[in-house]
Short mmCIF file of C-alpha atoms and ligand atoms in Angstrom, two decimals:
data_model
loop_
_atom_site.label_atom_id
_atom_site.label_comp_id
_atom_site.label_asym_id
_atom_site.label_seq_id
_atom_site.Cartn_x
_atom_site.Cartn_y
_atom_site.Cartn_z
CA UNK F 1 6.64 -2.22 19.71
CA UNK F 2 5.86 -2.18 16.06
CA UNK F 3 5.88 1.35 14.32
CA UNK F 4 3.60 2.69 11.45
CA UNK F 5 6.00 4.58 9.18
CA UNK F 6 3.78 6.17 6.71
CA UNK F 7 0.71 5.94 4.34
CA UNK F 8 1.70 3.84 1.44
CA UNK F 9 -1.57 4.05 -0.48
CA UNK F 10 -5.17 4.98 -0.99
CA UNK F 11 -7.02 2.64 -3.15
CA UNK F 12 -10.26 3.96 -4.55
CA UNK F 13 -13.04 1.39 -6.41
CA UNK F 14 -13.85 2.78 -9.53
CA UNK F 15 -16.39 1.57 -12.36
CA UNK F 16 -15.10 3.48 -15.14
CA UNK F 17 -11.20 3.54 -15.46
CA UNK F 18 -11.14 5.90 -18.17
CA UNK F 19 -13.53 8.38 -16.56
CA UNK F 20 -11.80 8.17 -12.99
CA UNK F 21 -8.30 9.06 -15.11
CA UNK F 22 -9.91 11.90 -16.49
CA UNK F 23 -10.11 13.37 -13.15
CA UNK F 24 -6.91 11.80 -11.08
CA UNK F 25 -4.61 12.12 -14.21
CA UNK F 26 -6.04 14.57 -16.38
CA UNK F 27 -7.76 17.31 -14.10
CA UNK F 28 -5.60 17.21 -11.04
CA UNK F 29 -2.68 16.53 -12.98
CA UNK F 30 -1.20 13.34 -11.05
CA UNK F 31 1.16 11.41 -13.30
CA UNK F 32 -0.15 8.09 -14.04
CA UNK F 33 2.83 5.74 -13.67
CA UNK F 34 1.31 2.32 -14.61
CA UNK F 35 -2.17 0.69 -15.56
CA UNK F 36 -1.57 -2.93 -14.80
CA UNK F 37 -3.77 -5.81 -15.02
CA UNK F 38 -3.49 -8.01 -11.65
CA UNK F 39 -4.95 -11.26 -12.17
CA UNK F 40 -4.75 -12.42 -8.38
CA UNK F 41 -7.21 -9.78 -7.60
CA UNK F 42 -9.22 -10.01 -10.89
CA UNK F 43 -8.92 -6.26 -11.37
CA UNK F 44 -7.01 -3.59 -13.30
CA UNK F 45 -5.15 -1.13 -11.11
CA UNK F 46 -4.07 2.43 -11.89
CA UNK F 47 -0.82 3.55 -9.98
CA UNK F 48 -0.56 7.13 -9.39
CA UNK F 49 2.42 7.75 -7.01
CA UNK F 50 2.36 11.19 -5.22
CA UNK F 51 5.21 12.20 -2.69
CA UNK F 52 6.22 8.79 -1.36
CA UNK F 53 2.61 7.46 -1.43
CA UNK F 54 0.45 6.40 -4.26
CA UNK F 55 -3.07 6.56 -5.35
CA UNK F 56 -4.53 3.02 -6.65
CA UNK F 57 -7.59 3.20 -8.78
CA UNK F 58 -8.96 -0.34 -8.99
CA UNK F 59 -11.71 -1.65 -11.11
CA UNK F 60 -12.75 -5.25 -11.06
CA UNK F 61 -11.92 -7.14 -14.32
CA UNK F 62 -14.43 -10.14 -13.39
CA UNK F 63 -17.96 -10.20 -11.64
CA UNK F 64 -17.14 -12.98 -8.90
CA UNK F 65 -14.18 -11.11 -7.19
CA UNK F 66 -14.30 -9.57 -3.61
CA UNK F 67 -13.90 -6.03 -5.12
CA UNK F 68 -16.57 -6.55 -7.59
CA UNK F 69 -19.00 -7.45 -5.16
CA UNK F 70 -17.90 -4.36 -3.20
CA UNK F 71 -18.34 -2.18 -5.73
CA UNK F 72 -21.88 -3.88 -6.55
CA UNK F 73 -22.94 -3.46 -3.11
CA UNK F 74 -21.75 0.01 -1.94
CA UNK F 75 -20.64 1.35 -5.50
CA UNK F 76 -17.56 3.19 -6.44
CA UNK F 77 -15.76 5.31 -3.58
CA UNK F 78 -13.17 4.97 -1.09
CA UNK F 79 -12.00 1.37 -0.65
CA UNK F 80 -8.91 1.10 1.72
CA UNK F 81 -6.26 3.11 3.30
CA UNK F 82 -2.61 1.29 3.55
CA UNK F 83 -0.30 1.97 6.20
CA UNK F 84 3.23 0.67 6.33
CA UNK F 85 4.37 -0.87 9.35
CA UNK F 86 8.05 -2.07 10.39
CA UNK F 87 6.84 -5.60 11.84
CA UNK F 88 3.46 -6.71 10.81
CA UNK F 89 3.42 -9.79 13.01
CA UNK F 90 4.18 -7.82 16.05
CA UNK F 91 1.76 -5.11 15.18
CA UNK F 92 -1.11 -7.79 14.42
CA UNK F 93 -0.52 -9.33 17.82
CA UNK F 94 -0.46 -6.18 19.65
CA UNK F 95 -3.88 -5.17 17.79
CA UNK F 96 -5.26 -8.26 19.20
CA UNK F 97 -4.53 -7.41 22.41
CA UNK F 98 -6.59 -4.16 21.90
CA UNK F 99 -9.38 -6.49 20.85
CA UNK F 100 -9.14 -4.82 17.20
CA UNK F 101 -11.24 -6.70 14.76
CA UNK F 102 -8.88 -8.27 12.18
CA UNK F 103 -9.78 -9.71 8.73
CA UNK F 104 -6.51 -11.56 8.45
CA UNK F 105 -5.34 -12.82 11.70
CA UNK F 106 -2.03 -13.68 10.13
CA UNK F 107 -0.10 -11.72 7.31
CA UNK F 108 -0.44 -12.64 3.79
CA UNK F 109 2.03 -12.94 1.22
CA UNK F 110 1.86 -10.62 -2.12
CA UNK F 111 3.40 -12.13 -5.26
CA UNK F 112 6.48 -9.53 -4.77
CA UNK F 113 7.22 -11.05 -1.40
CA UNK F 114 5.37 -8.00 0.81
CA UNK F 115 3.40 -9.02 3.94
CA UNK F 116 0.14 -7.37 4.43
CA UNK F 117 -3.31 -7.72 6.22
CA UNK F 118 -6.59 -6.23 6.55
CA UNK F 119 -8.01 -4.78 9.70
CA UNK F 120 -11.92 -4.69 9.90
CA UNK F 121 -13.69 -1.35 9.29
CA UNK F 122 -15.94 -2.03 12.52
CA UNK F 123 -12.63 -1.08 14.55
CA UNK F 124 -11.52 1.92 12.50
CA UNK F 125 -14.25 4.31 12.46
CA UNK F 126 -15.50 2.78 9.17
CA UNK F 127 -12.47 2.63 6.90
CA UNK F 128 -11.02 -0.65 5.51
CA UNK F 129 -7.27 -0.38 6.78
CA UNK F 130 -4.46 -2.49 5.04
CA UNK F 131 -1.31 -2.85 6.88
CA UNK F 132 1.63 -3.78 4.89
CA UNK F 133 5.40 -4.26 5.29
CA UNK F 134 7.79 -4.29 2.72
CO1 CO X 201 -3.81 -1.95 -0.93
#
């Protein structure tokens, strides 16, 4: 049985990175580790590590990305929570037996070799959930 190990990150969609950083970094005082362009996601991402997890602020850099469409439709706000799992294939197979609606039926491979998959908010209480195996 696959095991959820920890919360890896919480992702927030923003429409104004500097304004968001003035809250998360400057007002709350969470250290900004890196502000990085992620061309594959057509977005700029701010990584703010916090006690083994991370807050990620995501701003689209093009109008035609999934994240840009999300921002246009729903506005800025919570985008997804990511949970680390020890065996993503086993967990996805298990979730299918529980009739959980998956966005990715099979894990996708990130550029850094990590496997990930998204679970549909319909099955989670309204929150997009990302599973991720290092
Ligand atoms: Co994520």
